[in-house]
Coordinates of C-alpha atoms in Angstrom, one line a residue:
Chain A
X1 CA -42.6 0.2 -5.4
X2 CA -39.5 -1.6 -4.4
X3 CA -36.9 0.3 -2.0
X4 CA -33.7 1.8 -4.8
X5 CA -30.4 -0.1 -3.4
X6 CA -29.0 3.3 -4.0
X7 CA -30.3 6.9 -3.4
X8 CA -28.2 10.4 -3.4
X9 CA -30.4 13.5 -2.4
X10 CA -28.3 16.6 -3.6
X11 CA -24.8 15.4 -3.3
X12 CA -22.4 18.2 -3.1
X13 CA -18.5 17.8 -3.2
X14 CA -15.9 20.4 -3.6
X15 CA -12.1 19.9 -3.8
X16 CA -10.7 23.9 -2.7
X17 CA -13.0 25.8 -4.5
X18 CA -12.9 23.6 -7.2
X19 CA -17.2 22.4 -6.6
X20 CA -17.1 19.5 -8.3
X21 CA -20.8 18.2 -7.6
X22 CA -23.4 20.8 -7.6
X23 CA -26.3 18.5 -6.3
X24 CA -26.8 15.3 -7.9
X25 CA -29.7 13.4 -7.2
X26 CA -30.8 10.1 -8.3
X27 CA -32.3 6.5 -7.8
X28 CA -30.2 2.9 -8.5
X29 CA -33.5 0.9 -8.7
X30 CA -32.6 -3.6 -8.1
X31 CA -31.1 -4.8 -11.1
X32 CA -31.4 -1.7 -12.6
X33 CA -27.7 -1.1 -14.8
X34 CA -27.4 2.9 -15.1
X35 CA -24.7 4.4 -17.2
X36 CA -23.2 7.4 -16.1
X37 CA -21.1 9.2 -19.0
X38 CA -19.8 12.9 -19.1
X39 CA -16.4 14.8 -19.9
X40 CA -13.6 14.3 -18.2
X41 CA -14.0 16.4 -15.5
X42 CA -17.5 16.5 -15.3
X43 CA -17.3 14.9 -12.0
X44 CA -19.0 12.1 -12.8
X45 CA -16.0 9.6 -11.3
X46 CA -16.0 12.0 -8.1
X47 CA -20.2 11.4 -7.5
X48 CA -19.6 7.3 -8.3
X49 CA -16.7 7.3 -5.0
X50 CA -19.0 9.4 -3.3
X51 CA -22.1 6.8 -3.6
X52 CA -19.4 4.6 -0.9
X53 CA -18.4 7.7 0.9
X54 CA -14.5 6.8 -0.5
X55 CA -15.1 10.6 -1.5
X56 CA -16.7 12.5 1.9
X57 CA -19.7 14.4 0.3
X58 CA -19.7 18.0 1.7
X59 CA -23.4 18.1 1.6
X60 CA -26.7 16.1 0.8
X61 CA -27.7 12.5 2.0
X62 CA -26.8 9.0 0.9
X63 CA -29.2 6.0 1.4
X64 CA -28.3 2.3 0.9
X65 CA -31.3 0.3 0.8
X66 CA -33.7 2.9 2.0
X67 CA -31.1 4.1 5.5
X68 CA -28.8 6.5 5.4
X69 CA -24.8 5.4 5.2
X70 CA -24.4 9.4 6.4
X71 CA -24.7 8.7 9.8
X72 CA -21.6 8.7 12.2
X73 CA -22.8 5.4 13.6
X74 CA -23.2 3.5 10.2
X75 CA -21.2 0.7 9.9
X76 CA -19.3 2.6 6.5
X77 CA -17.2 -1.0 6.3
X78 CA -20.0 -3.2 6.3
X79 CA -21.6 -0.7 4.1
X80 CA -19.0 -1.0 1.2
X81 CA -18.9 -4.8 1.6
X82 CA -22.3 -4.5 -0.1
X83 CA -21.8 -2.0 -2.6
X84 CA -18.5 -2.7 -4.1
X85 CA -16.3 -1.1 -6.6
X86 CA -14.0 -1.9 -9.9
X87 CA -11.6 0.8 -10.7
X88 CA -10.1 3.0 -13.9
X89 CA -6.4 1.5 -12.8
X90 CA -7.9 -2.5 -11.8
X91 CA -5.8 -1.8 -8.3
X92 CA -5.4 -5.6 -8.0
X93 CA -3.5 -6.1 -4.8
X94 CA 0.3 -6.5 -6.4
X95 CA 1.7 -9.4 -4.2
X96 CA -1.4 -11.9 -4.3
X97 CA -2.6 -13.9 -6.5
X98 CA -5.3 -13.4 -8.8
X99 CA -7.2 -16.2 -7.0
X100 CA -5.7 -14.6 -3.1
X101 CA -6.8 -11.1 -4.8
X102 CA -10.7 -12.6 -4.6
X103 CA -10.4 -14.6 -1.5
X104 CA -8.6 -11.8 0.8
X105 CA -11.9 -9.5 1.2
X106 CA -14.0 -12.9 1.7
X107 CA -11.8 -14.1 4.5
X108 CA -10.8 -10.9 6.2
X109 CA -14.9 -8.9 5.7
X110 CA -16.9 -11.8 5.2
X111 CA -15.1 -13.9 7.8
X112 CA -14.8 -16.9 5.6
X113 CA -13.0 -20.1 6.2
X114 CA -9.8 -20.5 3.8
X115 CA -11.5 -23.6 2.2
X116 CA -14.6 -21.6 1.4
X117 CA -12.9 -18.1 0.7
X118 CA -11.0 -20.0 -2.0
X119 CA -13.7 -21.8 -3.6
X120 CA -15.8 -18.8 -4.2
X121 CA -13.0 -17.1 -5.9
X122 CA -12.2 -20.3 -8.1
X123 CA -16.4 -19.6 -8.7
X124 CA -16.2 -16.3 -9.5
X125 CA -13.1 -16.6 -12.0
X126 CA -14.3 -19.5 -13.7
X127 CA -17.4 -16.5 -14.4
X128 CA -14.6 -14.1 -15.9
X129 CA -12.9 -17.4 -18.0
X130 CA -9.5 -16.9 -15.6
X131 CA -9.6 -20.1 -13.5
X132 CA -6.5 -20.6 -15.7
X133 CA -4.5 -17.4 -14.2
X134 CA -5.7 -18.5 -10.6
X135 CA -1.7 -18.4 -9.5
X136 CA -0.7 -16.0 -11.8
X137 CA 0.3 -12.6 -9.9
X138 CA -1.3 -8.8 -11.5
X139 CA 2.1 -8.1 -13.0
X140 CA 1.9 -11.3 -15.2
X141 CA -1.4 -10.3 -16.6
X142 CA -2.6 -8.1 -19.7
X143 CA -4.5 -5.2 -18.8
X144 CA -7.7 -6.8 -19.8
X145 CA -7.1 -10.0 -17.5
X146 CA -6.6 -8.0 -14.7
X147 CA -9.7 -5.7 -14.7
X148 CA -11.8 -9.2 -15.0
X149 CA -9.9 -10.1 -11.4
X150 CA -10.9 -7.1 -10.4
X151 CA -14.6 -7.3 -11.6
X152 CA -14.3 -11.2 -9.9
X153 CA -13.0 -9.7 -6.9
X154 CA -15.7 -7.1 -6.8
X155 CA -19.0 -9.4 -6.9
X156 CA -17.4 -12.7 -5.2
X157 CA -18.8 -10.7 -2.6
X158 CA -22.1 -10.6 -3.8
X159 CA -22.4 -7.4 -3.2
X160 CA -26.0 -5.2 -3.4
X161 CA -24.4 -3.2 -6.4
X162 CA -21.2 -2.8 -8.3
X163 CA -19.8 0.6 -8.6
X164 CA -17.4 0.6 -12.1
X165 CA -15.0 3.8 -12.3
X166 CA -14.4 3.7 -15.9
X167 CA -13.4 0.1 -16.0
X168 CA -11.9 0.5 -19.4
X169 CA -10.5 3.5 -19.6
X170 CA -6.6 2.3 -19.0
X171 CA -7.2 -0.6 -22.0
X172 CA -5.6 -0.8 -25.1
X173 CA -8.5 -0.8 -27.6
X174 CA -8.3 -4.6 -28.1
X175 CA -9.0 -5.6 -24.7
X176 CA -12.3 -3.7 -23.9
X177 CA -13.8 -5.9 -25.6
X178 CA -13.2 -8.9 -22.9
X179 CA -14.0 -6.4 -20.1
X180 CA -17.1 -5.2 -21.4
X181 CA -18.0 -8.7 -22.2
X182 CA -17.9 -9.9 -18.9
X183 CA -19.8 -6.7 -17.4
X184 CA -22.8 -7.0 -20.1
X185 CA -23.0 -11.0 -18.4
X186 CA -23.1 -9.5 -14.9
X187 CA -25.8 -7.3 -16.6
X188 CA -27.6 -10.4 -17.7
X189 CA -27.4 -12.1 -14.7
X190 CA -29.4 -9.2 -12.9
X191 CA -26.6 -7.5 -11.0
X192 CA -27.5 -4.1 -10.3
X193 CA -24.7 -1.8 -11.8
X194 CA -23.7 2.0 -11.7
X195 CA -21.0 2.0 -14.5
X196 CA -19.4 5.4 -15.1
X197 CA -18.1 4.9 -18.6
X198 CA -17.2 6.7 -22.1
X199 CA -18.6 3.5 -24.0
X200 CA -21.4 4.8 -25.5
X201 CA -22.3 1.6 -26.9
X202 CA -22.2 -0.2 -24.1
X203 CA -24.3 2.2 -22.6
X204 CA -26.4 2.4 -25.6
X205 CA -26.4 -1.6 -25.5
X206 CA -26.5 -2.5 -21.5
X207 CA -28.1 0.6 -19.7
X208 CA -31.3 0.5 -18.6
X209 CA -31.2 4.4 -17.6
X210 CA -28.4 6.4 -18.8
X211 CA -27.4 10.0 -16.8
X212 CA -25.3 12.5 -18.5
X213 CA -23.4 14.9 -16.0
X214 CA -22.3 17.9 -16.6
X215 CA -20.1 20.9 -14.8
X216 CA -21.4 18.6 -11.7
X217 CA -24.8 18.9 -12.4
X218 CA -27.4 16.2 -14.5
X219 CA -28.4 17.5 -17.7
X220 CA -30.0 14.9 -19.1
X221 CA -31.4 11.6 -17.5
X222 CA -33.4 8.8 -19.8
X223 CA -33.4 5.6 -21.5
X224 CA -30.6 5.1 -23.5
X225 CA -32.4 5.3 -26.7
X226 CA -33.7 8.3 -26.1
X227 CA -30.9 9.7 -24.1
X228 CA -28.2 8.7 -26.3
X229 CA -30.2 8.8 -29.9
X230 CA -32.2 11.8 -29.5
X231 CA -30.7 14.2 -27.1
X232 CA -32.7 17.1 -25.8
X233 CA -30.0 19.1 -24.7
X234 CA -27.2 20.8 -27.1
X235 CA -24.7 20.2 -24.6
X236 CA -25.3 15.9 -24.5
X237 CA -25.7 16.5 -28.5
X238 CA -22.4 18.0 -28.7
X239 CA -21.0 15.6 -26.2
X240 CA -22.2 12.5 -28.4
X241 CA -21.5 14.0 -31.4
X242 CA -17.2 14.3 -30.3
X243 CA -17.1 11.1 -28.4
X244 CA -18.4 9.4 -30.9
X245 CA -16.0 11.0 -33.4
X246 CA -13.1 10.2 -31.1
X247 CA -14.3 6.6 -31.0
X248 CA -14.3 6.7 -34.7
X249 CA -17.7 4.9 -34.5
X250 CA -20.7 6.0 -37.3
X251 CA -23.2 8.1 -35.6
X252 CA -26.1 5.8 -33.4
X253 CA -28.1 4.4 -35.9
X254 CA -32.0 6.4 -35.4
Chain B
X1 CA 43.0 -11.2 -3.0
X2 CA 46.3 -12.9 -2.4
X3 CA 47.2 -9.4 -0.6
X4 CA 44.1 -10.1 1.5
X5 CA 44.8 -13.3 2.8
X6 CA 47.8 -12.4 3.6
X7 CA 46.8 -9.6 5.9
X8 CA 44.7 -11.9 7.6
X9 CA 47.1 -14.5 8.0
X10 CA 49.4 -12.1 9.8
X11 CA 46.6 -10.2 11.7
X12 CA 45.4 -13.7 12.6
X13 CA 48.9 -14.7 14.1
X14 CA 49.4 -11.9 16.2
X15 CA 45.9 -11.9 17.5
X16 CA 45.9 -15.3 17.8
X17 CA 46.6 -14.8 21.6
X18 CA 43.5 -12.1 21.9
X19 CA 40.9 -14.9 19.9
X20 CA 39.1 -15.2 22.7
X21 CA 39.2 -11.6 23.5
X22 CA 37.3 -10.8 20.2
X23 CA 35.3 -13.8 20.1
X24 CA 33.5 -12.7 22.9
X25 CA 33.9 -8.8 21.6
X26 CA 32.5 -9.8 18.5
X27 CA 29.0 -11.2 20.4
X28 CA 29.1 -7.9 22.3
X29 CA 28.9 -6.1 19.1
X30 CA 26.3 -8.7 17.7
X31 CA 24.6 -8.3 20.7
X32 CA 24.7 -4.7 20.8
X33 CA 23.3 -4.6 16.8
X34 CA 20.8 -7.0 17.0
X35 CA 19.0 -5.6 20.1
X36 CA 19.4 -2.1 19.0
X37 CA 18.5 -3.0 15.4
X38 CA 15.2 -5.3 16.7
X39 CA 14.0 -1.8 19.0
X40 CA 14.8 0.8 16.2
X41 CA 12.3 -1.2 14.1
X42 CA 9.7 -1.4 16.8
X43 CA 9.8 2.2 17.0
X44 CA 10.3 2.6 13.4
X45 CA 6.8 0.9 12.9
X46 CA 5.2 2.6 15.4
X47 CA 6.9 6.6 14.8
X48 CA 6.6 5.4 10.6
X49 CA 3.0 5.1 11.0
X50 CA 2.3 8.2 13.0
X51 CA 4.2 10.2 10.8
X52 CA 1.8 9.3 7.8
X53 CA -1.4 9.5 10.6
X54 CA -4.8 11.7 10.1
X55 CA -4.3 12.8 13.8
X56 CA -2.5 15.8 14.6
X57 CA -1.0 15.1 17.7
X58 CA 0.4 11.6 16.6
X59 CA 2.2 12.9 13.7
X60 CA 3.2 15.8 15.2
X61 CA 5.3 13.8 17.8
X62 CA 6.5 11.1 15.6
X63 CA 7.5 14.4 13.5
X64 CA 9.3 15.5 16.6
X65 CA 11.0 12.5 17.3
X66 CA 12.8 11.7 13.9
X67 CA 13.6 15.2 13.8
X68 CA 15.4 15.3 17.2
X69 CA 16.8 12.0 17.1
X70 CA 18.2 12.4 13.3
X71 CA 19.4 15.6 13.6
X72 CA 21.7 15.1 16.9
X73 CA 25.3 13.4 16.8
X74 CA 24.8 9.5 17.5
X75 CA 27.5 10.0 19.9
X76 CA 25.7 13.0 22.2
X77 CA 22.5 10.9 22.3
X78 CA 24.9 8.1 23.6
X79 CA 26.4 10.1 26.2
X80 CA 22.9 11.6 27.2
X81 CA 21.8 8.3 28.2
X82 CA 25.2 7.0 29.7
X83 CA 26.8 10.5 31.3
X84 CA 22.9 12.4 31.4
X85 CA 20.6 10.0 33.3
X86 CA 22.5 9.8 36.2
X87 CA 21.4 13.1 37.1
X88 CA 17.7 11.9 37.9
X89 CA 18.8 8.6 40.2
X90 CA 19.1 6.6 36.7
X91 CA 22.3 4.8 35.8
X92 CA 22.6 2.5 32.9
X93 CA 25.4 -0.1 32.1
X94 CA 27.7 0.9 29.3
X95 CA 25.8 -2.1 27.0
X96 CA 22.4 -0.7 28.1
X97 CA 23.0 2.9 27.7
X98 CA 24.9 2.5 24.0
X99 CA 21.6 0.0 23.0
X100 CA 19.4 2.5 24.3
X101 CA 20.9 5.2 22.1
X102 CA 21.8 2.9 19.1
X103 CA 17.9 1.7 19.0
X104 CA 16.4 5.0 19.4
X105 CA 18.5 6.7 17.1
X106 CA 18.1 4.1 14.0
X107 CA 14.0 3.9 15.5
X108 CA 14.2 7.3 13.6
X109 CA 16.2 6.3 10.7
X110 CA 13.8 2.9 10.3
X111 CA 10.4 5.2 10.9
X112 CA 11.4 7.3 7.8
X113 CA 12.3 4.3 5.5
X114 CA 9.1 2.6 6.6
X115 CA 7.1 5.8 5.7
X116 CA 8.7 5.9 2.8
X117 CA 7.7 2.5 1.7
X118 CA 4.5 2.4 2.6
X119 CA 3.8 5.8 0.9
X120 CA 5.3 4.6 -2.1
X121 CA 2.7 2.2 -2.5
X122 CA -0.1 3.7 -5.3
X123 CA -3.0 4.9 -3.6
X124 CA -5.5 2.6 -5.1
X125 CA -4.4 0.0 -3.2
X126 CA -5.8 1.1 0.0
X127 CA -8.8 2.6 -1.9
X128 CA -9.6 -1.1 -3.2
X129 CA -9.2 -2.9 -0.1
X130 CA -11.5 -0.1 1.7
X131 CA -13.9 -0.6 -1.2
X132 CA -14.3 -4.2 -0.6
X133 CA -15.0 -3.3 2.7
X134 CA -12.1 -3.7 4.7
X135 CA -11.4 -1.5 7.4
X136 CA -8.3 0.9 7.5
X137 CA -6.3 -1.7 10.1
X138 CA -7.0 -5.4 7.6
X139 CA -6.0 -2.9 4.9
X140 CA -2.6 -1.7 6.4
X141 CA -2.5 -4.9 7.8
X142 CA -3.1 -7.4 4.8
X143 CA -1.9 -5.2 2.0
X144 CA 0.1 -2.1 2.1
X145 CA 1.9 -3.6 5.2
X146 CA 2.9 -6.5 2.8
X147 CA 4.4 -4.4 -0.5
X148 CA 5.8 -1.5 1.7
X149 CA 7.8 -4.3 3.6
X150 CA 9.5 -5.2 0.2
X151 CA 10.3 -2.2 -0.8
X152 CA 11.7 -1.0 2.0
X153 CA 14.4 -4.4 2.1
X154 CA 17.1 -2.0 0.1
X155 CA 17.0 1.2 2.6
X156 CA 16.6 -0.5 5.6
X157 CA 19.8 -3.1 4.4
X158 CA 21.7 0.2 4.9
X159 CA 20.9 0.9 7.9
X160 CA 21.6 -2.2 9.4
X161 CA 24.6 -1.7 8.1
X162 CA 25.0 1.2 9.7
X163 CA 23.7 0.1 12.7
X164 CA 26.4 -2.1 12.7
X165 CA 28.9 0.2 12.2
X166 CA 28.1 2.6 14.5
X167 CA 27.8 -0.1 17.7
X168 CA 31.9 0.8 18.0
X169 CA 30.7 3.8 19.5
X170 CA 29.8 2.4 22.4
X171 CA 33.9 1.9 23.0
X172 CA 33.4 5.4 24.6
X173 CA 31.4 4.9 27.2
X174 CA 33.0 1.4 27.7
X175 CA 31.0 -0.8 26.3
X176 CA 33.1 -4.5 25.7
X177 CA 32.7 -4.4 21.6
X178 CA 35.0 -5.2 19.0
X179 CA 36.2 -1.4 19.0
X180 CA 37.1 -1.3 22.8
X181 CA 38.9 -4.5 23.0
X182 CA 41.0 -3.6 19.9
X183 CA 42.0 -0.4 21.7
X184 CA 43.2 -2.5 24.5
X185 CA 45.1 -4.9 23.0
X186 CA 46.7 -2.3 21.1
X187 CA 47.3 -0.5 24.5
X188 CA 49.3 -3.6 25.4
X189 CA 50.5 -5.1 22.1
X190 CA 51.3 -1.9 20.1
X191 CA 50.3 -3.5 17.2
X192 CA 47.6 -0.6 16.0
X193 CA 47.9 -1.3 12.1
X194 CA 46.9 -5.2 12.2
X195 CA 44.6 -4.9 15.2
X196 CA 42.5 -2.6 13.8
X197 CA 42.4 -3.7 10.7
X198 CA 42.0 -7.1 12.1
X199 CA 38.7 -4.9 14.1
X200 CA 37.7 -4.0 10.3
X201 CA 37.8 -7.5 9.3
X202 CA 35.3 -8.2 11.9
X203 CA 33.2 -5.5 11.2
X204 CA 33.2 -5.9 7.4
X205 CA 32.7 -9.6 8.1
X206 CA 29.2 -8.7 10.1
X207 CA 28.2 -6.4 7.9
X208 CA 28.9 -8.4 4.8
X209 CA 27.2 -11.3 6.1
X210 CA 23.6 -8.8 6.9
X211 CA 23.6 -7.5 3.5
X212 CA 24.4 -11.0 1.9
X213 CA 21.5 -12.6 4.2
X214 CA 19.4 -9.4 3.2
X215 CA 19.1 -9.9 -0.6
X216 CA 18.3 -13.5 -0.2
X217 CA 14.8 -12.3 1.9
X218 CA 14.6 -10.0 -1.0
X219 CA 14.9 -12.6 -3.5
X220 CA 12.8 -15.0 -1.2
X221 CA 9.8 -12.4 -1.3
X222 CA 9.9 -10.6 -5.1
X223 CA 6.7 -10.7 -6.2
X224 CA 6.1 -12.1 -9.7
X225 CA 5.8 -9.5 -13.0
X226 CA 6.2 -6.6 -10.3
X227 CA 8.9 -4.0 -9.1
X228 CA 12.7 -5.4 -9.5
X229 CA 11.2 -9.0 -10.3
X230 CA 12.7 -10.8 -13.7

């Protein structure tokens, strides 16, 4: 059996007293896409920044590729270069440009020469359909445009895994659609993904394995058509049922 | 206006026998500024970042210093260094000494301004520069270095100005500045209403000319779609 790019063994994390992750375990198989949904607070975001240790997990052990990134000699830098991540709030960097947004990380991690940095992130924006907002700057682009920098940014570095913290959470309704457009071709292209996400039916659509946390433990664990259609627990029942609702989407077809 | 210009037509004719006296006052005071301007944001960088570091000791001197050197009179910290450090076998010149003081005291004021800006920029920034696997340095380095400098163009303006300003302390301790030359001439002249206001001219004309060269590095670097950009 192939080695999981990503492994947590009972991840704890408390903020206070606030524990936020009880013990979380799980496996991020190669090109596996695994959907990770929950209430808000759940701590489902929280165990995502803990998979890169941007979150210090109080207990429990991480493994990238089969070695623990736990260790006070891991290279945590090198680490995240390989696993990176696409945020609720895009956090392009303000004063570059979409295209210098890309190329910075690929100049200044992978050590890339300008000419090379730069056609990589021409490559990886021509993959979102921005090679047209190359010079634009975040601040002169929709919402929508700037999480597909971000995403462009995030595997330009062609990266092991992509983390995604709710990458459309912060869009206006009409511009998931773009976002989650461009994710479910990453998907297609064999990327392996951890998405935390309240899109159901992307989960329902693009997951391969879909985990449903609760109070900072995982309830439920399956295939999304099992997970997502036919529940076990009441809990992901009732959780469907009202996210659904919210969506104003008709209930997952059986 | 008209009013103006005529003040400085008369202040100009009697002066115009001291122009040379505050030409060369005038570079004293440029001097002074500049140099005390150029080491208060040395130490600004280096106090601003302590103040906003993990490590305990680091912060808690940076703490110490901006604390001590903000909340004691400019002109106590100047005499320390002219008046004090003679006491342990040290003896400054009167330009030296008011630099010294000048530089460190506005280090504390520029260290606060520059922790301001670079706390004022959103968390996530760092957060997505680290995720991409940058380390904390490149980050600061490449892009909360970058915003926090913009934003902190406005505050820091000010205290140039102030900087400025506040070289004519150095009269005291006898520094040659625009200040201590006026107060001679007047000593001679008697002329105390035009030569000082002919002093202010000076000043305002440095000071004007900082805050005018200021906004154009502000316009120069706005960044597109974001924070006071059109």
């Amino acid at each position: 059996m192939a080695t999981p790019v990503i492994e947590t063994r009972n991840i704890q994390k408390s903020f206070g007293d606030n524990k936020v992750l009880k013990g979380i375990s799980m496996k991020v198989m190669p090109k596996e896409v695994i959907a990770i949904i929950g209430a808000s607070g759940s701590g489902k975001s929280t165990f995502l920044r803990c998979m890169n240790r941007l979150n210090e997990p109080d207990g429990g052990d991480i493994l990238f590729e089969g070695h623990s990134i736990m260790g006070k000699d891991i290279d945590i830098d090198l680490v995240r270069s390989q696993m990176t991540m696409v945020f609720q709030s895009f956090n392009l960097f303000m004063h570059l440009s979409a295209k210098r947004n890309i190329s910075l990380p690929l100049r200044q991690v992978k050590k890339l020469k300008k000419e090379e940095a730069d056609r990589l992130a021409m490559e990886a924006l021509d993959k979102v359909g921005l090679t047209d907002k190359a010079d634009a700057y975040p601040g002169e682009m929709s919402g929508g445009q700037q999480q597909r920098v971000a995403i462009a940014r995030a595997f330009a570095m062609h990266p092991k895994v992509l983390l995604f913290d709710e990458p459309t959470s912060a869009l206006d309704p009409q511009l998931i659609g773009e976002v989650l457009e461009v994710m479910k071709k990453l998907a297609d292209m064999g990327m392996t993904m951890v998405v935390v996400t309240h899109e159901i039916s992307f989960a329902r659509d693009v997951a391969d394995h879909v985990i449903f946390i609760d109070q900072g433990l995982i309830l439920e664990e399956g295939p999304p058509k099992e997970m997502l259609i036919n529940p076990k627990n009441e809990r992901t029942r009732q959780f469907l049922k009202r996210v659904l609702q919210e969506e104003n989407l008709p209930p997952l077809p059986q | 206006m008209i009013i103006i210009v005529f003040i400085v037509m008369l202040e100009a004719s009697v002066n115009a026998k001291y122009a040379n006296v505050f030409l060369n006052a005038t570079i004293e005071t440029i001097k002074i500024s500049i140099f005390s301007i150029a080491m208060g944001f040395a130490i600004g960088v280096v106090v601003g970042l302590g103040r906003i570091s993990n490590n305990f000791l680091i912060k808690g001197i940076s703490t110490v210093y901006v604390e001590i050197l903000r909340g004691t009179p400019l002109i106590i910290q100047i005499f320390i260094i002219y008046f004090g450090t003679p006491q342990f076998g040290i003896q400054f010149d009167a330009f030296t000494a008011g630099t010294l003081a000048l530089g460190l005291n506005s280090g504390a004021y520029q260290a606060e301004i520059i922790r301001g800006g670079i706390q004022s920029i959103p968390k996530g920034q760092m957060e997505a520069a680290r995720s991409s696997g940058m380390s904390y340095l490149q980050a600061m380095r490449h892009v909360i270095l970058p915003q926090g400098f913009r934003l902190i163009i406005p505050p820091i303006t000010n205290e140039y100005v102030t900087v400025i300003k506040d070289s004519s302390l150095a009269y005291s301790i006898g520094a040659f500045e625009v200040t201590y030359w006026s107060l001679k001439i007047i000593a001679y002249d008697f002329q105390p209403f035009t030569t000082f206001l002919f002093a202010a001219l000076i000043y305002f004309t440095l000071t004007f000319s900082t805050s005018t060269i200021m906004n154009m590095v502000e316009r120069k670097f706005r960044i597109p779609g974001y924070m006071g950009a059109e």
